Amino acid sequence: MEFLVGILICYVIYIVYKKHISTDKKTYSQENLTEFQFEIIQTRPSGKPAKWYGFKEDITVNNITIKDGLIYVGEVLLDLDEYDNDACLINPKLGILPAKSWEHGELLGYWPRYSRIPEQCRGAYLNWLTTNRSEPEANIGCQSSP
């Protein structure tokens, strides 16, 4: 008997709870909804193709001479998506500000790209390249490819 009373109490609680939940539902008309549309238009980079400077090849970028190369320098080196330049490309047309290789690391961001980092970071990176890539105080963002 107690079992049946327990089941009856559970059933009553269920019915009351179900009515409470169904009355809390809100409906929204289509008029209240906002429609969003956006379009991304991305043009492929154009300009002088990048050149690879190998070991023992020197290159001067923005009046900074980098010995022993191992870098791409130019205006176009498409990444895998082929709609942006690769992060490692050093574009000599982009401005720099002189900086020591350990300065301004906090401005690099998580995945730095040479084309998107601030001018002082580009200066610091080029300076780091002149140290034979051995400056112990340089920001870790310089030590992978910017």
mmCIF file with all atom_site columns, C-alpha atoms in Angstrom:
data_model
loop_
_atom_site.group_PDB
_atom_site.id
_atom_site.type_symbol
_atom_site.label_atom_id
_atom_site.label_alt_id
_atom_site.label_comp_id
_atom_site.label_asym_id
_atom_site.label_entity_id
_atom_site.label_seq_id
_atom_site.pdbx_PDB_ins_code
_atom_site.Cartn_x
_atom_site.Cartn_y
_atom_site.Cartn_z
_atom_site.occupancy
_atom_site.B_iso_or_equiv
_atom_site.pdbx_formal_charge
_atom_site.auth_seq_id
_atom_site.auth_comp_id
_atom_site.auth_asym_id
_atom_site.auth_atom_id
_atom_site.pdbx_PDB_model_num
ATOM 1   C CA . MET A 1 1   ? 0.000  0.000  0.000   1.00 0.00 ? 1   MET A CA 1
ATOM 2   C CA . GLU A 1 2   ? 2.784  2.409  0.913   1.00 0.00 ? 2   GLU A CA 1
ATOM 3   C CA . PHE A 1 3   ? 4.337  1.676  -2.438  1.00 0.00 ? 3   PHE A CA 1
ATOM 4   C CA . LEU A 1 4   ? 1.173  2.794  -4.286  1.00 0.00 ? 4   LEU A CA 1
ATOM 5   C CA . VAL A 1 5   ? 0.983  5.983  -2.192  1.00 0.00 ? 5   VAL A CA 1
ATOM 6   C CA . GLY A 1 6   ? 4.630  6.733  -3.080  1.00 0.00 ? 6   GLY A CA 1
ATOM 7   C CA . ILE A 1 7   ? 3.937  6.244  -6.785  1.00 0.00 ? 7   ILE A CA 1
ATOM 8   C CA . LEU A 1 8   ? 0.846  8.490  -6.554  1.00 0.00 ? 8   LEU A CA 1
ATOM 9   C CA . ILE A 1 9   ? 2.870  11.254 -4.836  1.00 0.00 ? 9   ILE A CA 1
ATOM 10  C CA . CYS A 1 10  ? 5.596  11.004 -7.495  1.00 0.00 ? 10  CYS A CA 1
ATOM 11  C CA . TYR A 1 11  ? 2.954  11.206 -10.244 1.00 0.00 ? 11  TYR A CA 1
ATOM 12  C CA . VAL A 1 12  ? 1.361  14.338 -8.714  1.00 0.00 ? 12  VAL A CA 1
ATOM 13  C CA . ILE A 1 13  ? 4.780  15.998 -8.392  1.00 0.00 ? 13  ILE A CA 1
ATOM 14  C CA . TYR A 1 14  ? 5.535  15.122 -12.013 1.00 0.00 ? 14  TYR A CA 1
ATOM 15  C CA . ILE A 1 15  ? 2.233  16.629 -13.269 1.00 0.00 ? 15  ILE A CA 1
ATOM 16  C CA . VAL A 1 16  ? 2.726  19.850 -11.269 1.00 0.00 ? 16  VAL A CA 1
ATOM 17  C CA . TYR A 1 17  ? 6.343  20.186 -12.438 1.00 0.00 ? 17  TYR A CA 1
ATOM 18  C CA . LYS A 1 18  ? 5.376  19.533 -16.064 1.00 0.00 ? 18  LYS A CA 1
ATOM 19  C CA . LYS A 1 19  ? 2.697  22.267 -15.992 1.00 0.00 ? 19  LYS A CA 1
ATOM 20  C CA . HIS A 1 20  ? 5.158  24.708 -14.408 1.00 0.00 ? 20  HIS A CA 1
ATOM 21  C CA . ILE A 1 21  ? 7.793  24.041 -17.081 1.00 0.00 ? 21  ILE A CA 1
ATOM 22  C CA . SER A 1 22  ? 5.347  24.311 -19.980 1.00 0.00 ? 22  SER A CA 1
ATOM 23  C CA . THR A 1 23  ? 4.074  27.717 -18.787 1.00 0.00 ? 23  THR A CA 1
ATOM 24  C CA . ASP A 1 24  ? 7.637  29.106 -18.620 1.00 0.00 ? 24  ASP A CA 1
ATOM 25  C CA . LYS A 1 25  ? 8.266  28.568 -22.323 1.00 0.00 ? 25  LYS A CA 1
ATOM 26  C CA . LYS A 1 26  ? 8.495  31.778 -24.298 1.00 0.00 ? 26  LYS A CA 1
ATOM 27  C CA . THR A 1 27  ? 7.756  32.114 -27.938 1.00 0.00 ? 27  THR A CA 1
ATOM 28  C CA . TYR A 1 28  ? 9.306  34.680 -30.198 1.00 0.00 ? 28  TYR A CA 1
ATOM 29  C CA . SER A 1 29  ? 7.913  35.995 -33.406 1.00 0.00 ? 29  SER A CA 1
ATOM 30  C CA . GLN A 1 30  ? 10.007 36.138 -36.537 1.00 0.00 ? 30  GLN A CA 1
ATOM 31  C CA . GLU A 1 31  ? 9.780  39.937 -36.405 1.00 0.00 ? 31  GLU A CA 1
ATOM 32  C CA . ASN A 1 32  ? 12.088 40.053 -33.376 1.00 0.00 ? 32  ASN A CA 1
ATOM 33  C CA . LEU A 1 33  ? 14.881 38.163 -35.077 1.00 0.00 ? 33  LEU A CA 1
ATOM 34  C CA . THR A 1 34  ? 17.756 40.032 -36.650 1.00 0.00 ? 34  THR A CA 1
ATOM 35  C CA . GLU A 1 35  ? 19.285 38.782 -39.837 1.00 0.00 ? 35  GLU A CA 1
ATOM 36  C CA . PHE A 1 36  ? 23.057 38.917 -40.238 1.00 0.00 ? 36  PHE A CA 1
ATOM 37  C CA . GLN A 1 37  ? 24.902 38.689 -43.482 1.00 0.00 ? 37  GLN A CA 1
ATOM 38  C CA . PHE A 1 38  ? 28.552 39.286 -44.083 1.00 0.00 ? 38  PHE A CA 1
ATOM 39  C CA . GLU A 1 39  ? 30.912 38.719 -46.911 1.00 0.00 ? 39  GLU A CA 1
ATOM 40  C CA . ILE A 1 40  ? 34.643 38.298 -46.731 1.00 0.00 ? 40  ILE A CA 1
ATOM 41  C CA . ILE A 1 41  ? 36.448 39.687 -49.700 1.00 0.00 ? 41  ILE A CA 1
ATOM 42  C CA . GLN A 1 42  ? 40.085 38.800 -49.665 1.00 0.00 ? 42  GLN A CA 1
ATOM 43  C CA . THR A 1 43  ? 42.415 39.607 -52.501 1.00 0.00 ? 43  THR A CA 1
ATOM 44  C CA . ARG A 1 44  ? 45.553 37.654 -53.145 1.00 0.00 ? 44  ARG A CA 1
ATOM 45  C CA . PRO A 1 45  ? 48.802 39.479 -52.500 1.00 0.00 ? 45  PRO A CA 1
ATOM 46  C CA . SER A 1 46  ? 50.584 40.807 -55.539 1.00 0.00 ? 46  SER A CA 1
ATOM 47  C CA . GLY A 1 47  ? 54.080 42.074 -56.150 1.00 0.00 ? 47  GLY A CA 1
ATOM 48  C CA . LYS A 1 48  ? 57.595 40.752 -56.488 1.00 0.00 ? 48  LYS A CA 1
ATOM 49  C CA . PRO A 1 49  ? 57.840 36.998 -55.788 1.00 0.00 ? 49  PRO A CA 1
ATOM 50  C CA . ALA A 1 50  ? 59.829 35.974 -52.737 1.00 0.00 ? 50  ALA A CA 1
ATOM 51  C CA . LYS A 1 51  ? 63.359 34.691 -53.042 1.00 0.00 ? 51  LYS A CA 1
ATOM 52  C CA . TRP A 1 52  ? 64.941 32.143 -50.740 1.00 0.00 ? 52  TRP A CA 1
ATOM 53  C CA . TYR A 1 53  ? 68.304 33.202 -49.354 1.00 0.00 ? 53  TYR A CA 1
ATOM 54  C CA . GLY A 1 54  ? 70.229 30.117 -48.367 1.00 0.00 ? 54  GLY A CA 1
ATOM 55  C CA . PHE A 1 55  ? 73.107 29.569 -45.988 1.00 0.00 ? 55  PHE A CA 1
ATOM 56  C CA . LYS A 1 56  ? 76.128 31.793 -46.689 1.00 0.00 ? 56  LYS A CA 1
ATOM 57  C CA . GLU A 1 57  ? 73.947 34.248 -48.662 1.00 0.00 ? 57  GLU A CA 1
ATOM 58  C CA . ASP A 1 58  ? 73.683 37.761 -47.241 1.00 0.00 ? 58  ASP A CA 1
ATOM 59  C CA . ILE A 1 59  ? 70.705 40.066 -47.757 1.00 0.00 ? 59  ILE A CA 1
ATOM 60  C CA . THR A 1 60  ? 70.054 43.658 -46.724 1.00 0.00 ? 60  THR A CA 1
ATOM 61  C CA . VAL A 1 61  ? 66.499 44.512 -45.666 1.00 0.00 ? 61  VAL A CA 1
ATOM 62  C CA . ASN A 1 62  ? 65.614 48.049 -44.585 1.00 0.00 ? 62  ASN A CA 1
ATOM 63  C CA . ASN A 1 63  ? 69.333 48.881 -44.180 1.00 0.00 ? 63  ASN A CA 1
ATOM 64  C CA . ILE A 1 64  ? 69.889 45.837 -41.952 1.00 0.00 ? 64  ILE A CA 1
ATOM 65  C CA . THR A 1 65  ? 72.285 43.202 -43.296 1.00 0.00 ? 65  THR A CA 1
ATOM 66  C CA . ILE A 1 66  ? 71.409 39.618 -42.459 1.00 0.00 ? 66  ILE A CA 1
ATOM 67  C CA . LYS A 1 67  ? 74.221 37.121 -42.891 1.00 0.00 ? 67  LYS A CA 1
ATOM 68  C CA . ASP A 1 68  ? 73.744 33.447 -43.715 1.00 0.00 ? 68  ASP A CA 1
ATOM 69  C CA . GLY A 1 69  ? 70.208 33.892 -45.056 1.00 0.00 ? 69  GLY A CA 1
ATOM 70  C CA . LEU A 1 70  ? 67.834 30.988 -44.455 1.00 0.00 ? 70  LEU A CA 1
ATOM 71  C CA . ILE A 1 71  ? 64.933 33.389 -45.024 1.00 0.00 ? 71  ILE A CA 1
ATOM 72  C CA . TYR A 1 72  ? 62.409 34.330 -47.696 1.00 0.00 ? 72  TYR A CA 1
ATOM 73  C CA . VAL A 1 73  ? 62.471 37.984 -48.780 1.00 0.00 ? 73  VAL A CA 1
ATOM 74  C CA . GLY A 1 74  ? 60.028 39.533 -51.237 1.00 0.00 ? 74  GLY A CA 1
ATOM 75  C CA . GLU A 1 75  ? 56.449 40.676 -51.581 1.00 0.00 ? 75  GLU A CA 1
ATOM 76  C CA . VAL A 1 76  ? 54.602 37.433 -52.375 1.00 0.00 ? 76  VAL A CA 1
ATOM 77  C CA . LEU A 1 77  ? 54.947 33.974 -50.843 1.00 0.00 ? 77  LEU A CA 1
ATOM 78  C CA . LEU A 1 78  ? 51.486 32.464 -50.620 1.00 0.00 ? 78  LEU A CA 1
ATOM 79  C CA . ASP A 1 79  ? 50.538 30.331 -47.639 1.00 0.00 ? 79  ASP A CA 1
ATOM 80  C CA . LEU A 1 80  ? 48.611 27.059 -47.921 1.00 0.00 ? 80  LEU A CA 1
ATOM 81  C CA . ASP A 1 81  ? 45.275 28.851 -48.448 1.00 0.00 ? 81  ASP A CA 1
ATOM 82  C CA . GLU A 1 82  ? 46.876 30.870 -51.258 1.00 0.00 ? 82  GLU A CA 1
ATOM 83  C CA . TYR A 1 83  ? 45.080 34.066 -50.184 1.00 0.00 ? 83  TYR A CA 1
ATOM 84  C CA . ASP A 1 84  ? 47.664 35.504 -47.822 1.00 0.00 ? 84  ASP A CA 1
ATOM 85  C CA . ASN A 1 85  ? 51.412 35.641 -47.545 1.00 0.00 ? 85  ASN A CA 1
ATOM 86  C CA . ASP A 1 86  ? 53.171 33.053 -45.453 1.00 0.00 ? 86  ASP A CA 1
ATOM 87  C CA . ALA A 1 87  ? 53.998 34.159 -41.913 1.00 0.00 ? 87  ALA A CA 1
ATOM 88  C CA . CYS A 1 88  ? 57.741 33.847 -42.515 1.00 0.00 ? 88  CYS A CA 1
ATOM 89  C CA . LEU A 1 89  ? 57.919 36.161 -45.538 1.00 0.00 ? 89  LEU A CA 1
ATOM 90  C CA . ILE A 1 90  ? 60.016 39.272 -44.906 1.00 0.00 ? 90  ILE A CA 1
ATOM 91  C CA . ASN A 1 91  ? 58.536 42.016 -47.048 1.00 0.00 ? 91  ASN A CA 1
ATOM 92  C CA . PRO A 1 92  ? 61.113 44.803 -47.468 1.00 0.00 ? 92  PRO A CA 1
ATOM 93  C CA . LYS A 1 93  ? 58.360 47.273 -48.416 1.00 0.00 ? 93  LYS A CA 1
ATOM 94  C CA . LEU A 1 94  ? 56.949 47.140 -44.882 1.00 0.00 ? 94  LEU A CA 1
ATOM 95  C CA . GLY A 1 95  ? 58.359 49.732 -42.525 1.00 0.00 ? 95  GLY A CA 1
ATOM 96  C CA . ILE A 1 96  ? 60.373 48.992 -39.416 1.00 0.00 ? 96  ILE A CA 1
ATOM 97  C CA . LEU A 1 97  ? 61.381 50.866 -36.303 1.00 0.00 ? 97  LEU A CA 1
ATOM 98  C CA . PRO A 1 98  ? 64.818 50.188 -34.816 1.00 0.00 ? 98  PRO A CA 1
ATOM 99  C CA . ALA A 1 99  ? 64.635 47.914 -31.776 1.00 0.00 ? 99  ALA A CA 1
ATOM 100 C CA . LYS A 1 100 ? 66.785 45.455 -29.873 1.00 0.00 ? 100 LYS A CA 1
ATOM 101 C CA . SER A 1 101 ? 65.910 41.809 -30.413 1.00 0.00 ? 101 SER A CA 1
ATOM 102 C CA . TRP A 1 102 ? 64.569 41.412 -26.868 1.00 0.00 ? 102 TRP A CA 1
ATOM 103 C CA . GLU A 1 103 ? 62.285 44.470 -27.013 1.00 0.00 ? 103 GLU A CA 1
ATOM 104 C CA . HIS A 1 104 ? 58.540 44.630 -27.766 1.00 0.00 ? 104 HIS A CA 1
ATOM 105 C CA . GLY A 1 105 ? 57.920 40.887 -27.518 1.00 0.00 ? 105 GLY A CA 1
ATOM 106 C CA . GLU A 1 106 ? 54.645 41.537 -25.716 1.00 0.00 ? 106 GLU A CA 1
ATOM 107 C CA . LEU A 1 107 ? 53.269 43.031 -28.952 1.00 0.00 ? 107 LEU A CA 1
ATOM 108 C CA . LEU A 1 108 ? 53.905 39.952 -31.094 1.00 0.00 ? 108 LEU A CA 1
ATOM 109 C CA . GLY A 1 109 ? 50.749 37.982 -30.397 1.00 0.00 ? 109 GLY A CA 1
ATOM 110 C CA . TYR A 1 110 ? 50.405 34.213 -30.306 1.00 0.00 ? 110 TYR A CA 1
ATOM 111 C CA . TRP A 1 111 ? 50.966 33.432 -34.010 1.00 0.00 ? 111 TRP A CA 1
ATOM 112 C CA . PRO A 1 112 ? 52.983 36.331 -35.346 1.00 0.00 ? 112 PRO A CA 1
ATOM 113 C CA . ARG A 1 113 ? 53.152 37.065 -39.068 1.00 0.00 ? 113 ARG A CA 1
ATOM 114 C CA . TYR A 1 114 ? 55.811 39.435 -40.335 1.00 0.00 ? 114 TYR A CA 1
ATOM 115 C CA . SER A 1 115 ? 53.213 41.362 -42.328 1.00 0.00 ? 115 SER A CA 1
ATOM 116 C CA . ARG A 1 116 ? 50.957 41.913 -39.302 1.00 0.00 ? 116 ARG A CA 1
ATOM 117 C CA . ILE A 1 117 ? 53.319 42.639 -36.442 1.00 0.00 ? 117 ILE A CA 1
ATOM 118 C CA . PRO A 1 118 ? 54.018 46.264 -35.452 1.00 0.00 ? 118 PRO A CA 1
ATOM 119 C CA . GLU A 1 119 ? 56.972 48.095 -36.995 1.00 0.00 ? 119 GLU A CA 1
ATOM 120 C CA . GLN A 1 120 ? 59.013 47.924 -33.784 1.00 0.00 ? 120 GLN A CA 1
ATOM 121 C CA . CYS A 1 121 ? 58.548 44.138 -33.693 1.00 0.00 ? 121 CYS A CA 1
ATOM 122 C CA . ARG A 1 122 ? 59.715 43.862 -37.296 1.00 0.00 ? 122 ARG A CA 1
ATOM 123 C CA . GLY A 1 123 ? 62.789 45.881 -36.336 1.00 0.00 ? 123 GLY A CA 1
ATOM 124 C CA . ALA A 1 124 ? 63.424 43.613 -33.344 1.00 0.00 ? 124 ALA A CA 1
ATOM 125 C CA . TYR A 1 125 ? 63.025 40.506 -35.516 1.00 0.00 ? 125 TYR A CA 1
ATOM 126 C CA . LEU A 1 126 ? 65.437 41.756 -38.177 1.00 0.00 ? 126 LEU A CA 1
ATOM 127 C CA . ASN A 1 127 ? 67.877 42.696 -35.420 1.00 0.00 ? 127 ASN A CA 1
ATOM 128 C CA . TRP A 1 128 ? 67.564 39.169 -33.994 1.00 0.00 ? 128 TRP A CA 1
ATOM 129 C CA . LEU A 1 129 ? 68.403 37.729 -37.424 1.00 0.00 ? 129 LEU A CA 1
ATOM 130 C CA . THR A 1 130 ? 71.657 39.741 -37.394 1.00 0.00 ? 130 THR A CA 1
ATOM 131 C CA . THR A 1 131 ? 72.706 38.095 -34.111 1.00 0.00 ? 131 THR A CA 1
ATOM 132 C CA . ASN A 1 132 ? 73.042 34.742 -35.881 1.00 0.00 ? 132 ASN A CA 1
ATOM 133 C CA . ARG A 1 133 ? 69.725 33.879 -34.228 1.00 0.00 ? 133 ARG A CA 1
ATOM 134 C CA . SER A 1 134 ? 71.472 33.378 -30.923 1.00 0.00 ? 134 SER A CA 1
ATOM 135 C CA . GLU A 1 135 ? 70.273 36.258 -28.721 1.00 0.00 ? 135 GLU A CA 1
ATOM 136 C CA . PRO A 1 136 ? 69.241 34.507 -25.459 1.00 0.00 ? 136 PRO A CA 1
ATOM 137 C CA . GLU A 1 137 ? 66.972 37.382 -24.399 1.00 0.00 ? 137 GLU A CA 1
ATOM 138 C CA . ALA A 1 138 ? 64.971 37.447 -27.642 1.00 0.00 ? 138 ALA A CA 1
ATOM 139 C CA . ASN A 1 139 ? 61.239 36.836 -27.461 1.00 0.00 ? 139 ASN A CA 1
ATOM 140 C CA . ILE A 1 140 ? 60.218 33.267 -28.292 1.00 0.00 ? 140 ILE A CA 1
ATOM 141 C CA . GLY A 1 141 ? 57.923 34.637 -31.019 1.00 0.00 ? 141 GLY A CA 1
ATOM 142 C CA . CYS A 1 142 ? 61.031 35.687 -32.948 1.00 0.00 ? 142 CYS A CA 1
ATOM 143 C CA . GLN A 1 143 ? 62.621 32.292 -32.583 1.00 0.00 ? 143 GLN A CA 1
ATOM 144 C CA . SER A 1 144 ? 59.932 30.459 -34.446 1.00 0.00 ? 144 SER A CA 1
ATOM 145 C CA . SER A 1 145 ? 58.975 32.201 -37.650 1.00 0.00 ? 145 SER A CA 1
ATOM 146 C CA . PRO A 1 146 ? 57.148 35.507 -37.168 1.00 0.00 ? 146 PRO A CA 1
#
